[in-house]
């Protein structure tokens, strides 16, 4: 029987996905990747889901690639094709996270190492427990940051801190991660899931399409010059301005009532 390596629970408009291989700190196997991608696709396709939380079971968030996964062994003991593993699993995962039609919050409950750290940092907002930490573990096993790390880290931290963390592979405690601007919020361990749920519930009531487009616009503008970004803003505002949520937002403001957003 297939194990539930990713648990899915929906409360109102918020879906929570929990990585569920606690004995190995929720490290990624091919099977867990497949279940995670399926769960993300299902959340993206379900119009009733308006915000997503990802977290980990047990004491860890995710320790990156499972270094014992049979997928990494070759019959003749030759070196594995790590690039193929990245292309098969991590690239689709990172792209899926970046194209979710709803905001995604990482609730980092414990250590997030290697691709597990960058999976968390690729979410829209990261809330971490005080006891959690982030480790760019790659350099310790002769690899470079992956799962979007080379792109995310310098943008979030600046080159000096990104290189320092990636080269040393040092553990960055959650409190320090918040201070450096790597994550949104660090909270007491016991408050983690409630804090993530409060934030997710708030975002779920907001205009999903505008939030997803905000992510896409910020990422796109990072690759443009100033004029290009201004042109992008005008083009996308034109499109959003024709949609239901803008009309609803303005009407609700003028009528002094709460808006009901439905676009996705
Ligand atoms: O295939 C490729 O390599 C390509 C893809 C690369 C992407 C990557 O993510 S590369 C980076 C891979 N991850 C790591 O190198 C992290 C390895 N883990 C650690 O360094 C430590 O476990 C942590 C610092 C994350 C946590 O340390 P600690 O002391 O809190 O826990 P622990 O005792 O080391 O781990 C608890 C158990 O989880 C332990 O199993 P055991 O002895 O109780 O049976 C440990 O072996 C297991 N575990 C932790 N990380 C992994 C793992 N098992 C398999 N793969 C892991 N990555």
Coordinates of C-alpha atoms and ligand atoms in Angstrom, one line a residue:
X1 CA 0.0 0.0 0.0
X2 CA 1.3 3.5 -0.9
X3 CA 2.3 5.5 2.2
X4 CA 0.9 9.0 2.8
X5 CA 4.1 10.9 2.4
X6 CA 2.2 14.2 2.1
X7 CA -0.8 14.8 4.2
X8 CA -3.5 17.2 3.1
X9 CA -6.0 18.9 5.3
X10 CA -8.4 21.7 4.3
X11 CA -9.9 24.2 6.8
X12 CA -12.2 26.7 5.2
X13 CA -10.3 28.1 2.2
X14 CA -6.9 27.1 3.6
X15 CA -5.2 23.8 2.6
X16 CA -2.3 22.6 4.7
X17 CA 0.2 20.1 3.1
X18 CA 2.4 18.3 5.6
X19 CA 5.6 16.5 4.5
X20 CA 5.4 13.2 6.3
X21 CA 8.6 11.3 6.5
X22 CA 9.5 12.4 10.1
X23 CA 12.0 9.6 10.7
X24 CA 14.3 11.0 8.0
X25 CA 13.4 14.7 8.7
X26 CA 11.0 14.7 5.8
X27 CA 13.9 14.5 3.3
X28 CA 12.8 14.2 -0.4
X29 CA 12.5 10.8 -2.1
X30 CA 11.2 10.3 -5.6
X31 CA 7.9 9.0 -4.1
X32 CA 7.5 12.1 -1.8
X33 CA 8.2 14.4 -4.7
X34 CA 5.5 12.7 -6.8
X35 CA 3.0 13.0 -4.0
X36 CA 3.9 16.6 -3.2
X37 CA 3.6 17.7 -6.9
X38 CA 0.2 15.9 -7.1
X39 CA -1.0 17.6 -4.0
X40 CA 0.2 21.0 -5.2
X41 CA -1.5 20.5 -8.6
X42 CA -4.7 19.4 -6.8
X43 CA -4.6 22.6 -4.6
X44 CA -4.0 24.7 -7.7
X45 CA -7.0 23.1 -9.5
X46 CA -9.4 23.4 -6.6
X47 CA -11.2 26.8 -6.8
X48 CA -12.2 26.4 -3.1
X49 CA -8.6 26.6 -2.0
X50 CA -7.5 30.3 -1.6
X51 CA -4.3 29.9 0.4
X52 CA -1.8 27.1 1.0
X53 CA 0.4 26.2 4.0
X54 CA 3.3 23.7 3.7
X55 CA 4.9 22.3 6.8
X56 CA 6.7 19.2 8.1
X57 CA 5.7 16.4 10.4
X58 CA 7.8 15.8 13.5
X59 CA 10.8 17.8 14.6
X60 CA 12.1 18.8 11.1
X61 CA 10.7 20.7 8.2
X62 CA 12.7 19.0 5.4
X63 CA 16.3 17.9 5.2
X64 CA 16.6 18.2 1.4
X65 CA 17.3 15.2 -0.8
X66 CA 17.1 11.8 0.9
X67 CA 20.7 10.8 0.5
X68 CA 19.7 7.1 1.0
X69 CA 17.0 7.2 -1.7
X70 CA 17.4 4.2 -4.0
X71 CA 16.8 6.6 -6.9
X72 CA 20.3 7.9 -6.2
X73 CA 22.1 4.6 -6.5
X74 CA 23.3 3.1 -9.8
X75 CA 23.5 -0.6 -10.5
X76 CA 27.3 -0.6 -11.2
X77 CA 28.1 1.8 -8.4
X78 CA 28.9 4.6 -10.9
X79 CA 28.2 8.2 -9.9
X80 CA 24.5 9.0 -10.0
X81 CA 23.2 11.6 -12.6
X82 CA 22.4 14.3 -10.0
X83 CA 21.5 16.7 -12.8
X84 CA 18.8 14.3 -13.9
X85 CA 17.3 14.1 -10.4
X86 CA 17.2 17.9 -10.3
X87 CA 15.5 18.1 -13.7
X88 CA 13.1 15.3 -12.8
X89 CA 12.0 16.5 -9.4
X90 CA 13.4 19.9 -8.1
X91 CA 12.9 22.0 -11.2
X92 CA 9.2 21.0 -11.6
X93 CA 8.7 21.6 -7.9
X94 CA 10.3 25.0 -7.9
X95 CA 8.4 26.1 -11.0
X96 CA 5.1 24.7 -9.5
X97 CA 5.6 26.7 -6.3
X98 CA 6.3 29.9 -8.3
X99 CA 3.1 29.5 -10.5
X100 CA 0.6 28.6 -7.7
X101 CA -2.6 30.6 -8.2
X102 CA -2.9 31.3 -4.5
X103 CA -0.4 32.5 -1.8
X104 CA 1.8 29.8 -0.3
X105 CA 3.1 30.0 3.2
X106 CA 5.9 27.8 4.6
X107 CA 5.4 27.0 8.2
X108 CA 8.9 25.9 9.1
X109 CA 8.6 23.8 12.2
X110 CA 12.3 22.6 12.5
X111 CA 15.4 22.3 10.5
X112 CA 15.2 23.1 6.8
X113 CA 18.4 21.9 5.0
X114 CA 19.6 21.8 1.4
X115 CA 16.7 21.7 -1.0
X116 CA 14.4 21.7 2.0
X117 CA 15.6 25.2 2.9
X118 CA 15.2 26.4 -0.6
X119 CA 11.8 24.8 -1.0
X120 CA 10.7 26.9 2.0
X121 CA 12.4 30.0 0.8
X122 CA 10.6 29.6 -2.6
X123 CA 7.2 30.0 -0.8
X124 CA 5.6 33.5 -0.8
X125 CA 5.9 34.0 2.9
X126 CA 7.9 32.0 5.5
X127 CA 6.9 31.8 9.1
X128 CA 9.3 29.8 11.2
X129 CA 9.4 28.5 14.7
X130 CA 12.0 29.9 17.0
X131 CA 13.6 26.5 17.2
X132 CA 13.8 26.1 13.4
X133 CA 16.9 26.8 11.3
X134 CA 18.0 27.1 7.7
X135 CA 21.1 25.3 6.4
X136 CA 22.5 25.5 2.8
X137 CA 23.9 22.0 3.3
X138 CA 25.0 21.5 -0.3
X139 CA 28.7 22.6 0.1
X140 CA 29.2 19.9 2.7
X141 CA 28.5 17.2 0.2
X142 CA 30.2 18.9 -2.8
X143 CA 27.2 20.5 -4.5
X144 CA 25.9 24.0 -5.2
X145 CA 22.6 25.4 -3.9
X146 CA 19.6 24.1 -5.9
X147 CA 15.8 24.1 -5.9
X148 CA 16.1 27.8 -6.8
X149 CA 18.7 28.7 -4.2
X150 CA 21.2 30.3 -6.5
X151 CA 18.5 32.7 -7.7
X152 CA 16.7 33.2 -4.3
X153 CA 19.6 33.7 -1.9
X154 CA 21.3 36.7 -3.4
X155 CA 18.0 38.4 -4.0
X156 CA 16.8 37.8 -0.5
X157 CA 20.1 38.5 1.3
X158 CA 22.6 40.2 -1.0
X159 CA 25.6 38.5 -2.5
X160 CA 27.9 38.6 0.5
X161 CA 25.5 36.9 2.9
X162 CA 24.3 34.5 0.3
X163 CA 27.8 33.4 -0.5
X164 CA 28.7 33.2 3.2
X165 CA 25.8 30.9 4.0
X166 CA 26.2 28.8 0.8
X167 CA 29.9 28.3 1.2
X168 CA 30.0 27.6 4.9
X169 CA 26.8 25.6 5.1
X170 CA 26.4 27.1 8.6
X171 CA 23.1 26.8 10.4
X172 CA 21.1 30.0 10.4
X173 CA 18.6 30.1 13.4
X174 CA 15.1 31.3 12.5
X175 CA 15.4 34.5 14.6
X176 CA 18.6 35.5 12.7
X177 CA 16.9 34.6 9.4
X178 CA 14.1 37.1 10.2
X179 CA 16.6 39.7 11.2
X180 CA 18.4 39.3 7.9
X181 CA 15.2 39.5 5.9
X182 CA 15.4 35.9 4.7
X183 CA 12.0 35.1 6.1
X184 CA 8.8 37.0 7.0
X185 CA 8.4 36.0 10.7
X186 CA 9.8 34.0 13.5
X187 CA 7.4 33.0 16.3
X188 CA 7.4 30.8 19.4
X189 CA 7.4 27.1 18.6
X190 CA 4.0 26.5 20.1
X191 CA 2.5 29.4 18.1
X192 CA 3.7 28.3 14.7
X193 CA 0.7 26.6 13.2
X194 CA -1.8 29.1 14.6
X195 CA 0.3 32.0 13.3
X196 CA 0.6 30.4 9.8
X197 CA -3.2 29.7 9.8
X198 CA -4.0 33.3 10.9
X199 CA -1.9 34.6 8.1
X200 CA -3.3 32.1 5.5
X201 CA -6.9 32.9 6.5
X202 CA -6.2 36.6 6.0
X203 CA -4.6 36.0 2.6
X204 CA -7.4 33.6 1.6
X205 CA -9.9 36.5 2.0
X206 CA -7.9 38.7 -0.3
X207 CA -8.0 38.9 -4.1
X208 CA -6.1 35.6 -5.0
X209 CA -5.4 36.6 -8.6
X210 CA -3.9 39.9 -7.6
X211 CA -1.7 38.3 -5.0
X212 CA -0.4 35.6 -7.4
X213 CA 0.2 38.4 -10.0
X214 CA 2.0 40.4 -7.4
X215 CA 4.5 37.5 -7.0
X216 CA 4.8 37.2 -10.7
X217 CA 5.2 40.9 -11.3
X218 CA 8.0 41.3 -8.6
X219 CA 9.9 38.3 -10.0
X220 CA 9.5 39.5 -13.6
X221 CA 10.4 43.1 -12.7
X222 CA 13.7 41.9 -11.2
X223 CA 14.8 41.0 -14.7
X224 CA 13.8 44.3 -16.3
X225 CA 15.1 47.8 -16.3
X226 CA 13.0 50.6 -14.6
X227 CA 11.1 51.5 -17.8
X228 CA 10.4 47.9 -18.5
X229 CA 9.0 47.4 -15.0
X230 CA 6.7 50.5 -15.4
X231 CA 5.5 49.1 -18.7
X232 CA 4.8 45.7 -17.1
X233 CA 2.8 47.4 -14.3
X234 CA 0.6 49.3 -16.8
X235 CA 0.0 46.1 -18.8
X236 CA -0.9 44.0 -15.9
X237 CA -3.0 46.6 -14.1
X238 CA -5.0 47.1 -17.3
X239 CA -5.9 43.4 -17.2
X240 CA -6.6 43.3 -13.4
X241 CA -8.7 46.5 -13.8
X242 CA -11.0 44.7 -16.1
X243 CA -11.5 41.8 -13.7
X244 CA -14.2 41.1 -11.1
X245 CA -12.1 41.6 -8.0
X246 CA -11.1 45.2 -8.8
X247 CA -14.7 46.2 -9.4
X248 CA -15.7 44.4 -6.2
X249 CA -12.8 45.9 -4.2
X250 CA -13.7 49.4 -5.2
X251 CA -17.5 48.9 -4.7
X252 CA -16.9 47.4 -1.3
X253 CA -14.7 50.3 -0.3
X254 CA -17.3 52.9 -1.5
X255 CA -20.2 51.0 0.2
X256 CA -18.2 50.6 3.4
X257 CA -18.6 46.8 3.5
X258 CA -16.3 43.8 3.4
X259 CA -15.4 42.7 -0.2
X260 CA -16.0 39.2 -1.5
X261 CA -13.2 38.3 -3.9
X262 CA -13.6 35.4 -6.3
X263 CA -11.1 35.7 -9.1
X264 CA -8.3 33.2 -9.1
Ligands
LIG1 O1 20.7 13.8 -5.0 C1 21.2 14.9 -4.8 O2 22.0 15.0 -3.9 C2 20.7 16.0 -5.6 C3 19.8 16.9 -4.8 C4 20.3 17.7 -3.9 C5 19.4 18.6 -3.1 C6 19.8 18.6 -1.7 O3 19.0 18.8 -0.9 S1 21.4 18.3 -1.3 C7 21.4 18.4 0.5 C8 21.0 17.1 1.1 N1 20.7 17.3 2.6 C9 21.7 17.3 3.4 O4 22.9 17.1 3.1 C10 21.3 17.4 4.9 C11 21.7 16.1 5.6 N2 21.2 16.1 7.0 C12 21.9 16.8 8.0 O5 22.9 17.4 7.8 C13 21.3 16.7 9.3 O6 20.5 15.6 9.4 C14 20.5 18.0 9.7 C15 21.5 19.1 10.0 C16 19.5 18.4 8.7 C17 19.8 17.7 11.1 O7 20.7 17.2 12.0 P1 20.2 16.5 13.4 O8 21.4 16.2 14.2 O9 19.1 17.3 14.0 O10 19.4 15.1 12.9 P2 20.1 13.8 12.4 O11 20.4 12.9 13.5 O12 21.3 14.1 11.5 O13 19.0 13.2 11.4 C18 17.8 12.5 12.0 C19 17.6 11.3 11.1 O14 17.2 11.8 9.8 C20 18.8 10.5 10.9 O15 18.4 9.1 10.7 P3 18.6 8.0 11.9 O16 20.1 8.0 12.2 O17 17.8 8.5 13.1 O18 18.1 6.8 11.3 C21 19.4 11.0 9.6 O19 20.2 10.0 8.9 C22 18.1 11.3 8.8 N3 18.4 12.3 7.8 C23 18.6 13.6 7.9 N4 18.8 14.2 6.8 C24 18.7 13.2 5.8 C25 18.5 12.0 6.5 N5 18.3 10.8 5.8 C26 18.5 10.9 4.5 N6 18.8 12.0 3.8 C27 18.9 13.2 4.4 N7 19.1 14.3 3.7

